[in-house]
Structures are given as C-alpha cells and as structure tokens.
Amino acid sequence: MNLTTVDIDRIIEMAWEDRTTFEAINFQFNLKEQEVIELMRKEMKPSSFKMWRKRVQGRKTKHEKLRTFEKGRFKCSRQKQITHNSISKR
C-alpha cells in the first residue's frame, strides 16, 4: 500500500478523533482496523501509541455498530451559537 505523508498524517488525525470510526477510515483509505493499529504503532512513539491504544480500546464511538447516537455531526445542546463572526460573512 502506498500512502503519502499527507495520507498518513490524516489517518493518524482521524484515529485520534473520538467520533471518527474505524469504518470511516476504512471507507476513505481502505485500511482495516488492524492495519490502522499497525500504522499507528509504526508511526508513533511507543508511549504515544500505548496512550492511544488505551484510549480507543472499548470506546464505543470508534465502531459504528456500537454507537448509540445517529450519524452526522455532533453538536452539544449547550453549545453557543457563533455570532458576529466576520469570517463566516465573507
């Protein structure tokens, strides 16, 4: 498999995100969960890899079948609306 540096960086970023499933990584990069784990082990410092593995093991949000919320972007009901945002008005 030929992954660019940009692809590897994006996979690592997606793997660290709580709500990005392994299925989403598989869909985008055609990597199975075990391949993502192997990539993370190869690309990260051992201490960072151990921290990541401890974090994702048993995390329901990393597997579509275990999720209890609907697909889509998560937004907390207490999240404030952004007002007077000059960037969004461009």
PDB file of C-alpha atoms in Angstrom, residues 33-68:
ATOM      1  CA  GLU A  33      -8.823  -1.565  11.937  1.00  0.00           C
ATOM      2  CA  GLN A  34      -5.805  -3.853  12.411  1.00  0.00           C
ATOM      3  CA  GLU A  35      -3.932  -2.025   9.641  1.00  0.00           C
ATOM      4  CA  VAL A  36      -4.670   1.316  11.312  1.00  0.00           C
ATOM      5  CA  ILE A  37      -3.315  -0.074  14.581  1.00  0.00           C
ATOM      6  CA  GLU A  38      -0.162  -1.283  12.814  1.00  0.00           C
ATOM      7  CA  LEU A  39       0.295   2.106  11.126  1.00  0.00           C
ATOM      8  CA  MET A  40      -0.145   3.905  14.451  1.00  0.00           C
ATOM      9  CA  ARG A  41       2.387   1.574  16.095  1.00  0.00           C
ATOM     10  CA  LYS A  42       4.898   2.216  13.297  1.00  0.00           C
ATOM     11  CA  GLU A  43       4.450   5.989  13.049  1.00  0.00           C
ATOM     12  CA  MET A  44       4.142   6.978  16.717  1.00  0.00           C
ATOM     13  CA  LYS A  45       6.475   6.942  19.683  1.00  0.00           C
ATOM     14  CA  PRO A  46       5.844   3.851  21.833  1.00  0.00           C
ATOM     15  CA  SER A  47       4.463   5.936  24.711  1.00  0.00           C
ATOM     16  CA  SER A  48       2.071   7.798  22.399  1.00  0.00           C
ATOM     17  CA  PHE A  49       0.923   4.551  20.814  1.00  0.00           C
ATOM     18  CA  LYS A  50       0.238   3.000  24.229  1.00  0.00           C
ATOM     19  CA  MET A  51      -1.728   6.091  25.264  1.00  0.00           C
ATOM     20  CA  TRP A  52      -3.774   5.949  22.045  1.00  0.00           C
ATOM     21  CA  ARG A  53      -4.477   2.204  22.374  1.00  0.00           C
ATOM     22  CA  LYS A  54      -5.604   2.631  25.958  1.00  0.00           C
ATOM     23  CA  ARG A  55      -7.841   5.492  24.836  1.00  0.00           C
ATOM     24  CA  VAL A  56      -9.550   3.709  21.925  1.00  0.00           C
ATOM     25  CA  GLN A  57      -9.915   0.216  23.378  1.00  0.00           C
ATOM     26  CA  GLY A  58     -13.535  -0.286  24.261  1.00  0.00           C
ATOM     27  CA  ARG A  59     -14.532   3.170  23.044  1.00  0.00           C
ATOM     28  CA  LYS A  60     -17.985   2.772  21.539  1.00  0.00           C
ATOM     29  CA  THR A  61     -17.650   5.798  19.283  1.00  0.00           C
ATOM     30  CA  LYS A  62     -14.799   4.191  17.313  1.00  0.00           C
ATOM     31  CA  HIS A  63     -17.103   1.455  15.953  1.00  0.00           C
ATOM     32  CA  GLU A  64     -20.293   2.223  14.001  1.00  0.00           C
ATOM     33  CA  LYS A  65     -22.132  -0.831  15.351  1.00  0.00           C
ATOM     34  CA  LEU A  66     -21.566   0.225  18.971  1.00  0.00           C
ATOM     35  CA  ARG A  67     -22.647   3.857  18.592  1.00  0.00           C
ATOM     36  CA  THR A  68     -25.748   4.986  20.411  1.00  0.00           C
TER      37      THR A  68
END
